[in-house]
Coordinates of C-alpha atoms in Angstrom, one line a residue:
X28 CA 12.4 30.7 -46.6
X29 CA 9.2 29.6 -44.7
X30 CA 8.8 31.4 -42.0
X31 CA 7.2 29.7 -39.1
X32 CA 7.4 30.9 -35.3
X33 CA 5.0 27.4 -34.3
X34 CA 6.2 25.6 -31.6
X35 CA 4.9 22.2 -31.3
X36 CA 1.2 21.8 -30.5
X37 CA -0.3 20.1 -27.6
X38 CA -2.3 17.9 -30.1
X39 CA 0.5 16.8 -31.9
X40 CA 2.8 16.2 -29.6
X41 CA 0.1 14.2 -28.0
X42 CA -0.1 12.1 -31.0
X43 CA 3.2 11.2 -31.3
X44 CA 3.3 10.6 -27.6
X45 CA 0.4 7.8 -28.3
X46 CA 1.9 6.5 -31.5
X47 CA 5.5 5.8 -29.5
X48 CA 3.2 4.0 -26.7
X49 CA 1.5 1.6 -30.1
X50 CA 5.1 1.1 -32.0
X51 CA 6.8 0.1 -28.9
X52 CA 5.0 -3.0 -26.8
X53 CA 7.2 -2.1 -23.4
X54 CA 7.0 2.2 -23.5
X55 CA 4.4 3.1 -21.7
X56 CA 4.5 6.7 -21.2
X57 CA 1.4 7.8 -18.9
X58 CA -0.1 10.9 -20.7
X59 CA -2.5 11.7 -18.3
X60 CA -0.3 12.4 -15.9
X61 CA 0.2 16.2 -15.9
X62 CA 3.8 16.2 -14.8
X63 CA 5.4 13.6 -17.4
X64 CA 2.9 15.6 -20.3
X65 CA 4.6 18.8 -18.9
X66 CA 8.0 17.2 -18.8
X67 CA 7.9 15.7 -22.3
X68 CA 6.1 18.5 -23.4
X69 CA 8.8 21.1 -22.2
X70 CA 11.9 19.6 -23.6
X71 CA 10.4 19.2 -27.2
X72 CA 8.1 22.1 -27.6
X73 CA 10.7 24.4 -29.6
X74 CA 10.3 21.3 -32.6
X75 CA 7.5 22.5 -34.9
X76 CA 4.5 19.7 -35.6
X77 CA 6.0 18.9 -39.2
X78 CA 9.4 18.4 -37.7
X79 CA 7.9 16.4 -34.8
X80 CA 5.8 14.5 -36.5
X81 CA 8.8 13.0 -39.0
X82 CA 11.3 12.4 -35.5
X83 CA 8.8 10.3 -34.3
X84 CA 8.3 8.2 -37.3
X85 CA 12.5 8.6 -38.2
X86 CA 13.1 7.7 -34.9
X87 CA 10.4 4.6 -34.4
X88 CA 12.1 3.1 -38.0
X89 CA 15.4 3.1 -37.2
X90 CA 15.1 2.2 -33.2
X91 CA 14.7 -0.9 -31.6
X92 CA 13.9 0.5 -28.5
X93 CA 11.8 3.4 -27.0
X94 CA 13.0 6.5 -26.1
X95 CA 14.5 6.6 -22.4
X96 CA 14.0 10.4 -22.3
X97 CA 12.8 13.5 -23.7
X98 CA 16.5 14.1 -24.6
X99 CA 17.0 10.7 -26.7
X100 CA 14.4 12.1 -29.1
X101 CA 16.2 15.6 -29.1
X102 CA 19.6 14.4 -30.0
X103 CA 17.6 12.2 -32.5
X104 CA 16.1 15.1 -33.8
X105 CA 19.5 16.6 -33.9
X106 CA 21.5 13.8 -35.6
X107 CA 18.4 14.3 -38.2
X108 CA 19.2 17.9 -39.0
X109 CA 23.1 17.0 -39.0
X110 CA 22.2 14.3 -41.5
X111 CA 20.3 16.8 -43.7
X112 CA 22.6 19.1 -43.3
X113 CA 25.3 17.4 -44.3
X114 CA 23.8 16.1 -47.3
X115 CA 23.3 19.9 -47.9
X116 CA 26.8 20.7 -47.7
X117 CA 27.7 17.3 -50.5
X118 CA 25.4 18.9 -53.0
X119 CA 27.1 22.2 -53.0
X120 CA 29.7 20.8 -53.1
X121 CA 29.3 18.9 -56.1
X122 CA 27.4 21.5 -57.5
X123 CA 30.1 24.0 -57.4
X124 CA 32.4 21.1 -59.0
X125 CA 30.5 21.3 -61.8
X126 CA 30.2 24.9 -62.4
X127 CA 33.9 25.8 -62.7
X128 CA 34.8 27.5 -65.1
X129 CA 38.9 28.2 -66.4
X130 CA 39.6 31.4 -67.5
X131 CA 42.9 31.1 -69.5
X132 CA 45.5 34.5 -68.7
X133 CA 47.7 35.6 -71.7
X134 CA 50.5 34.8 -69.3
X135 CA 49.9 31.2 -69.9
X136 CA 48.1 31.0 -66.2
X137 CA 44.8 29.6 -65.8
X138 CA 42.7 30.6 -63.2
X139 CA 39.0 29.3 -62.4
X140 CA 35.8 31.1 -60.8
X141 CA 32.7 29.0 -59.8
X142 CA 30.0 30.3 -62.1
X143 CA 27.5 30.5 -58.4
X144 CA 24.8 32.9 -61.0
X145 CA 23.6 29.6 -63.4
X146 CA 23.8 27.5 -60.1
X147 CA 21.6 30.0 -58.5
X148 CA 19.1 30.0 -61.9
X149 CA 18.8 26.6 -61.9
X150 CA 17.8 26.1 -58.1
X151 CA 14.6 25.6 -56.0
X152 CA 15.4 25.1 -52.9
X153 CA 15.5 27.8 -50.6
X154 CA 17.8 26.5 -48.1
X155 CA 20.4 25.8 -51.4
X156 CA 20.2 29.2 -53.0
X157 CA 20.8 30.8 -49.7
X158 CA 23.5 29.3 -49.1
X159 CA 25.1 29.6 -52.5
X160 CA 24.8 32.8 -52.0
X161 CA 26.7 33.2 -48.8
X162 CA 29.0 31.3 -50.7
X163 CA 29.3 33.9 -53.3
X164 CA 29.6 36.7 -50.8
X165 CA 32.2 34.4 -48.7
X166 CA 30.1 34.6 -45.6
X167 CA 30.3 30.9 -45.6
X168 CA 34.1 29.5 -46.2
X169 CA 33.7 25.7 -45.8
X170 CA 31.1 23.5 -46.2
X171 CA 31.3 21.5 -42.7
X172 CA 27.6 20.5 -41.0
X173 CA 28.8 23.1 -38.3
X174 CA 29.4 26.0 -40.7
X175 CA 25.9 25.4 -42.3
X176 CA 24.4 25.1 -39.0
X177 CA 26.3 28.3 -37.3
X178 CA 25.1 29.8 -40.9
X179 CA 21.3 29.0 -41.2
X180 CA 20.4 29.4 -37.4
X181 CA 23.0 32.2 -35.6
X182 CA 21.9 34.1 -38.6
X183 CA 18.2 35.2 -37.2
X184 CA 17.9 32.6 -34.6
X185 CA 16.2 30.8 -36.6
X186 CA 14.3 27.1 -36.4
X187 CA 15.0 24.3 -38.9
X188 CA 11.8 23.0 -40.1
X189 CA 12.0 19.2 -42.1
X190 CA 9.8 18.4 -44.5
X191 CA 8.9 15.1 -45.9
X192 CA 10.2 15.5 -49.5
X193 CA 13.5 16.2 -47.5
X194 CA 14.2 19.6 -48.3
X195 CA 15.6 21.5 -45.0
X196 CA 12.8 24.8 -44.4
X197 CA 14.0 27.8 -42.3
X198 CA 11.7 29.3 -39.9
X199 CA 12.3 32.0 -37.2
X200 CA 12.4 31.1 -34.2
X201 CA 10.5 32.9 -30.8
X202 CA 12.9 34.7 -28.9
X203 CA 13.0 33.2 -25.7

C-alpha cells in the first residue's frame, strides 16, 4: 500500500484552481477572494495533490464546460475512482478465469479451485494482490465497484490515491 494521510495542499489546489480559470475562457473563479478559496478549498481538501492534480486535467479533457461547483469536481472525482475501480474488478475477474484449475474426483465429478497463489506470484499491484487475497479468504464475494469500494476504504478508512500510470494507491485517511 502507500500510505499517505496528505490532504490536498493549498499550493496545489491553487494550481488547479488557475489552470481551470486558463482551460475554460468563461470560469472565472476569483481566488483571491478568501471565502470562495475557503469554499473550494473545504469541499476538496480530503483529495490528495496526485489525485487532484489528475481530476483536474481528467476532468478539463473530457468537459466542455467548467465546473458549476466544488461538488461537480467531487462526483467527477468519484465517477474516476468508480471507473478505476471497475476496471479493477474486470481484471480479477479475468484473471481468476484463467487460473482455474479442474481437479477430476474418482467418482467421475470434477470440481475446480482458482489457483489465487500463482496469481498472487505473478502480481505488482498492490491494490490487486490485496484484493486477491480477500478473495482467497472470502472476505470479498463479488466483484461489483461497490464491494471493492466498501472493501478498500471501510477497511481502515482509508483514501484512494490515483496515480498516472493508472494503478489505484491506498492511503489512510485522517480521522476526522
Amino acid at each position: 500500500w502507500k500510505m499517505t494521510t496528505k490532504k490536498l495542499s493549498k499550493l496545489k489546489f491553487i494550481s488547479g484552481i488557475e489552470y481551470l480559470n486558463a482551460f475554460y475562457v468563461h470560469f472565472k473563479l476569483d481566488i483571491d477572494n478568501e471565502m470562495v478559496q475557503q469554499i473550494w478549498y473545504n469541499s476538496l481538501k480530503d483529495i490528495d495533490d496526485k489525485s487532484f492534480e489528475l481530476l483536474i486535467t481528467d476532468y478539463c479533457e473530457k468537459n466542455t464546460y467548467p465546473p458549476s461547483s466544488p461538488h461537480s469536481l467531487k462526483e467527477w472525482f468519484d465517477k474516476m475512482i468508480d471507473s478505476k475501480l471497475y476496471d479493477i474488478g474486470k481484471t480479477i475477474y479475468d484473471l481468476e478465469n484463467k487460473n482455474m484449475i479442474l481437479k477430476d474426483h474418482p467418482d467421475g465429478y470434477q470440481t475446480y479451485y482458482i489457483d489465487y497463489e500463482s496469481i498472487i506470484e505473478s502480481e505488482h499491484d498492490t491494490t490487486l494482490i490485496s484484493i486477491l487475497k480477500a478473495r482467497k479468504n472470502g472476505e470479498i464475494k463479488y466483484l461489483k465497484v461497490e464491494d471493492l469500494k466498501r472493501y478498500l476504504f471501510d477497511k481502515n478508512n482509508k483514501t484512494l490515491v490515483l496515480e498516472n500510470n493508472d494503478k489505484l494507491l491506498l492511503g489512510v485517511g485522517e480521522d476526522e
